[in-house]
Short mmCIF file of C-alpha atoms and ligand atoms in Angstrom, two decimals:
data_model
loop_
_atom_site.label_atom_id
_atom_site.label_comp_id
_atom_site.label_asym_id
_atom_site.label_seq_id
_atom_site.Cartn_x
_atom_site.Cartn_y
_atom_site.Cartn_z
CA MET A 1 -154.75 207.52 63.71
CA ASP A 2 -152.29 209.83 61.94
CA VAL A 3 -152.30 213.62 62.12
CA MET A 4 -154.10 213.98 58.79
CA GLN A 5 -156.92 211.75 59.98
CA ALA A 6 -157.26 213.78 63.16
CA ILE A 7 -157.38 216.96 61.05
CA ARG A 8 -160.14 215.45 58.92
CA ILE A 9 -162.41 214.30 61.75
CA ARG A 10 -162.04 217.29 64.06
CA ARG A 11 -165.31 219.20 64.09
CA SER A 12 -166.77 221.83 66.37
CA VAL A 13 -168.73 219.71 68.83
CA ARG A 14 -171.66 221.46 70.50
CA SER A 15 -173.26 218.58 72.40
CA TYR A 16 -171.49 216.54 75.09
CA GLN A 17 -171.84 213.57 77.43
CA GLU A 18 -171.13 214.03 81.13
CA THR A 19 -168.70 211.07 81.10
CA PRO A 20 -165.48 212.11 82.85
CA ILE A 21 -162.21 212.14 80.92
CA PRO A 22 -159.61 209.68 82.25
CA ALA A 23 -156.68 211.43 83.99
CA GLU A 24 -154.03 209.83 81.72
CA LEU A 25 -155.86 211.15 78.69
CA LEU A 26 -156.05 214.64 80.15
CA ASP A 27 -152.31 214.47 80.82
CA ARG A 28 -151.71 213.66 77.17
CA LEU A 29 -153.71 216.68 76.11
CA PHE A 30 -151.86 218.93 78.54
CA GLU A 31 -148.64 217.75 76.86
CA ALA A 32 -150.09 218.69 73.48
CA LEU A 33 -150.58 222.22 74.84
CA ARG A 34 -147.22 222.41 76.55
CA LEU A 35 -145.19 221.21 73.57
CA ALA A 36 -146.66 223.69 71.09
CA PRO A 37 -144.31 226.12 69.35
CA SER A 38 -144.35 229.85 70.05
CA ALA A 39 -142.49 232.85 68.66
CA CYS A 40 -138.90 232.80 70.04
CA ASN A 41 -140.08 229.90 72.21
CA TYR A 42 -141.33 232.49 74.74
CA GLN A 43 -144.33 230.31 75.69
CA PRO A 44 -146.28 233.38 76.81
CA TRP A 45 -149.32 231.47 77.99
CA ARG A 46 -151.27 229.82 80.76
CA PHE A 47 -154.10 227.35 80.25
CA ILE A 48 -156.78 227.05 82.91
CA VAL A 49 -158.51 223.69 83.27
CA VAL A 50 -161.98 224.11 84.73
CA THR A 51 -164.00 221.15 86.00
CA ASN A 52 -166.10 222.79 88.72
CA PRO A 53 -169.73 222.64 87.46
CA GLU A 54 -170.69 226.03 88.87
CA THR A 55 -167.66 227.70 87.29
CA ARG A 56 -168.41 226.01 83.97
CA THR A 57 -171.97 227.34 84.08
CA ARG A 58 -170.72 230.85 84.81
CA LEU A 59 -168.23 230.59 81.95
CA ALA A 60 -170.95 229.48 79.54
CA ALA A 61 -172.97 232.55 80.55
CA ALA A 62 -169.91 234.75 79.91
CA CYS A 63 -169.70 233.20 76.43
CA ARG A 64 -172.94 234.76 75.22
CA ASN A 65 -174.93 232.01 76.92
CA GLN A 66 -173.59 229.19 74.78
CA ALA A 67 -174.99 226.59 77.18
CA PHE A 68 -173.30 223.57 75.57
CA ILE A 69 -169.96 224.80 76.93
CA ALA A 70 -171.02 223.83 80.47
CA GLN A 71 -172.26 220.41 79.33
CA ALA A 72 -168.72 219.17 78.82
CA PRO A 73 -166.93 217.89 81.95
CA VAL A 74 -163.93 220.15 81.27
CA VAL A 75 -163.53 223.66 79.92
CA ILE A 76 -160.08 224.87 78.95
CA VAL A 77 -159.36 228.57 78.87
CA GLY A 78 -156.36 229.76 76.87
CA CYS A 79 -154.70 232.90 78.24
CA GLY A 80 -151.66 234.77 76.99
CA PHE A 81 -149.31 237.41 78.30
CA PRO A 82 -148.89 240.03 75.53
CA ALA A 83 -145.90 241.62 77.30
CA LYS A 84 -144.07 238.28 77.35
CA ALA A 85 -144.78 237.49 73.70
CA TYR A 86 -142.74 238.42 70.63
CA GLN A 87 -143.46 242.08 69.87
CA ARG A 88 -142.10 242.50 66.36
CA MET A 89 -143.98 240.02 64.27
CA GLY A 90 -143.97 241.28 60.69
CA GLY A 91 -142.35 244.43 62.05
CA SER A 92 -144.58 245.42 64.91
CA GLY A 93 -147.21 242.75 65.64
CA ASN A 94 -147.66 240.89 68.92
CA SER A 95 -147.57 237.10 68.60
CA VAL A 96 -149.65 236.25 71.66
CA ASP A 97 -152.90 235.36 69.87
CA ILE A 98 -151.07 233.19 67.37
CA ASP A 99 -149.01 231.47 70.06
CA VAL A 100 -152.08 230.55 72.10
CA ALA A 101 -154.01 229.59 68.96
CA ILE A 102 -151.33 227.12 67.88
CA ALA A 103 -151.34 225.47 71.29
CA PHE A 104 -155.14 225.28 71.21
CA ASP A 105 -155.04 223.67 67.79
CA HIS A 106 -152.57 221.08 69.11
CA LEU A 107 -155.02 220.39 71.91
CA MET A 108 -157.98 220.11 69.56
CA LEU A 109 -156.27 217.67 67.20
CA ALA A 110 -154.96 215.51 70.05
CA ALA A 111 -158.48 215.54 71.52
CA ALA A 112 -160.02 214.47 68.19
CA GLU A 113 -157.53 211.62 67.95
CA ALA A 114 -158.67 210.45 71.38
CA GLY A 115 -162.37 210.63 70.43
CA LEU A 116 -162.94 213.83 72.40
CA GLY A 117 -164.80 216.86 71.15
CA THR A 118 -163.81 220.50 71.37
CA CYS A 119 -165.20 223.76 70.03
CA TRP A 120 -163.19 226.91 69.63
CA ILE A 121 -165.02 229.64 71.53
CA GLY A 122 -164.26 233.17 70.45
CA ALA A 123 -167.56 234.75 71.43
CA PHE A 124 -166.97 235.63 75.08
CA GLU A 125 -166.91 238.68 77.34
CA GLU A 126 -163.29 238.88 78.35
CA LYS A 127 -163.93 240.99 81.44
CA ALA A 128 -166.43 238.48 82.79
CA VAL A 129 -164.19 235.47 82.07
CA LYS A 130 -161.26 237.19 83.79
CA GLU A 131 -163.35 237.94 86.83
CA ILE A 132 -164.69 234.37 87.12
CA LEU A 133 -161.20 232.83 86.90
CA GLY A 134 -159.07 235.47 88.61
CA VAL A 135 -157.06 236.15 85.45
CA PRO A 136 -154.62 239.00 86.19
CA GLU A 137 -154.74 242.36 84.45
CA GLU A 138 -151.60 241.67 82.42
CA ALA A 139 -153.01 238.48 80.88
CA LYS A 140 -155.39 238.23 77.95
CA VAL A 141 -158.07 235.60 77.39
CA VAL A 142 -157.59 234.34 73.83
CA ALA A 143 -160.02 231.42 73.57
CA LEU A 144 -161.99 228.79 75.42
CA THR A 145 -163.04 225.30 74.52
CA PRO A 146 -165.29 222.72 76.08
CA LEU A 147 -163.66 219.30 76.20
CA GLY A 148 -165.57 216.04 76.48
CA TYR A 149 -166.99 213.02 74.74
CA PRO A 150 -169.48 214.06 72.04
CA SER A 151 -173.09 213.13 72.80
CA GLU A 152 -172.99 211.01 69.62
CA PRO A 153 -169.81 209.45 68.22
CA GLY A 154 -170.87 210.53 64.72
CA LEU A 155 -170.18 214.17 65.63
CA LEU A 156 -166.49 213.54 64.98
CA ARG A 157 -166.35 212.82 61.26
CA PRO A 158 -164.85 214.39 58.17
CA ALA A 159 -166.42 217.73 57.21
CA GLU A 160 -168.45 217.80 54.03
CA GLU A 161 -166.31 219.12 51.19
CA SER A 162 -168.89 221.83 50.58
CA ARG A 163 -168.07 223.41 53.96
CA ARG A 164 -164.61 224.45 52.83
CA LEU A 165 -163.44 226.70 50.01
CA PRO A 166 -162.05 224.89 47.00
CA ARG A 167 -158.30 224.39 46.98
CA ALA A 168 -157.78 226.73 44.00
CA GLN A 169 -159.28 229.57 46.02
CA VAL A 170 -157.02 229.22 49.04
CA ILE A 171 -153.68 227.93 47.75
CA ALA A 172 -151.58 230.11 45.44
CA PHE A 173 -148.29 229.13 43.88
CA GLU A 174 -145.30 231.44 43.54
CA ARG A 175 -147.33 234.71 43.70
CA PHE A 176 -150.40 235.93 45.63
C1 FMN B 1 -161.62 232.16 66.18
C2 FMN B 1 -162.83 231.26 66.24
C3 FMN B 1 -163.91 231.59 67.04
C4 FMN B 1 -165.02 230.74 67.14
N1 FMN B 1 -166.02 231.03 68.03
C5 FMN B 1 -167.04 230.16 68.17
C6 FMN B 1 -168.02 230.36 69.18
O1 FMN B 1 -167.97 231.30 69.99
N2 FMN B 1 -169.03 229.45 69.26
C7 FMN B 1 -169.12 228.38 68.45
O2 FMN B 1 -170.06 227.59 68.61
N3 FMN B 1 -168.20 228.14 67.49
C8 FMN B 1 -167.16 229.00 67.35
N4 FMN B 1 -166.18 228.74 66.43
C9 FMN B 1 -166.25 227.51 65.59
C10 FMN B 1 -166.48 227.80 64.10
O3 FMN B 1 -167.81 228.19 63.89
C11 FMN B 1 -166.13 226.51 63.32
O4 FMN B 1 -164.78 226.18 63.53
C12 FMN B 1 -166.36 226.67 61.81
O5 FMN B 1 -167.73 226.88 61.53
C13 FMN B 1 -165.90 225.41 61.05
O6 FMN B 1 -166.57 224.26 61.53
P1 FMN B 1 -165.80 223.02 62.16
O7 FMN B 1 -164.97 223.54 63.34
O8 FMN B 1 -166.85 222.06 62.60
O9 FMN B 1 -164.89 222.46 61.12
C14 FMN B 1 -165.07 229.56 66.35
C15 FMN B 1 -163.96 229.23 65.55
C16 FMN B 1 -162.86 230.04 65.50
C17 FMN B 1 -161.67 229.61 64.68
#
């Protein structure tokens, strides 16, 4: 499968099998995270891999009770260190959210290629997630994702065209 195919079939998967993920496959996905680009190559991040069922259940509760998160055998939590990230993006912006987001997207595409589902989780109580995982004060939780085999293989398939804005609305040439 090429990158474009992985981009096409990646969907937010909200129903998972309990089937464990082979260790070699997990290693591949960790490489996808590790090799991602970041502003100035600061790599201001740490990704927590959670397999403990009780911790997964607590995390799902901290994500506005999105129970499907705990269904997957693995939950990955993307954290960033704002103080270690590039501070002058566009003049004064902090790059940490973008850095972690790029790495997460790498992970999600590599997962799709391997037949694994993910779902970007942005609805979470940061304080609760930090407490559950012992995330230090100076770190920020940017996103979570469940990771596992979809309950039905058909859940990874190209999105219907109607679910995305038409090209003319999102791509501009030469000027805004
Ligand atoms: C920043 C961000 C936060 C999101 N938060 C959640 C979430 O908390 N729960 C959820 O089920 N989906 C969440 N999603 C998934 C989006 O709903 C989904 O990506 C979008 O509807 C497009 O569908 P697709 O991923 O299947 O292509 C989030 C996506 C992004 C990019």
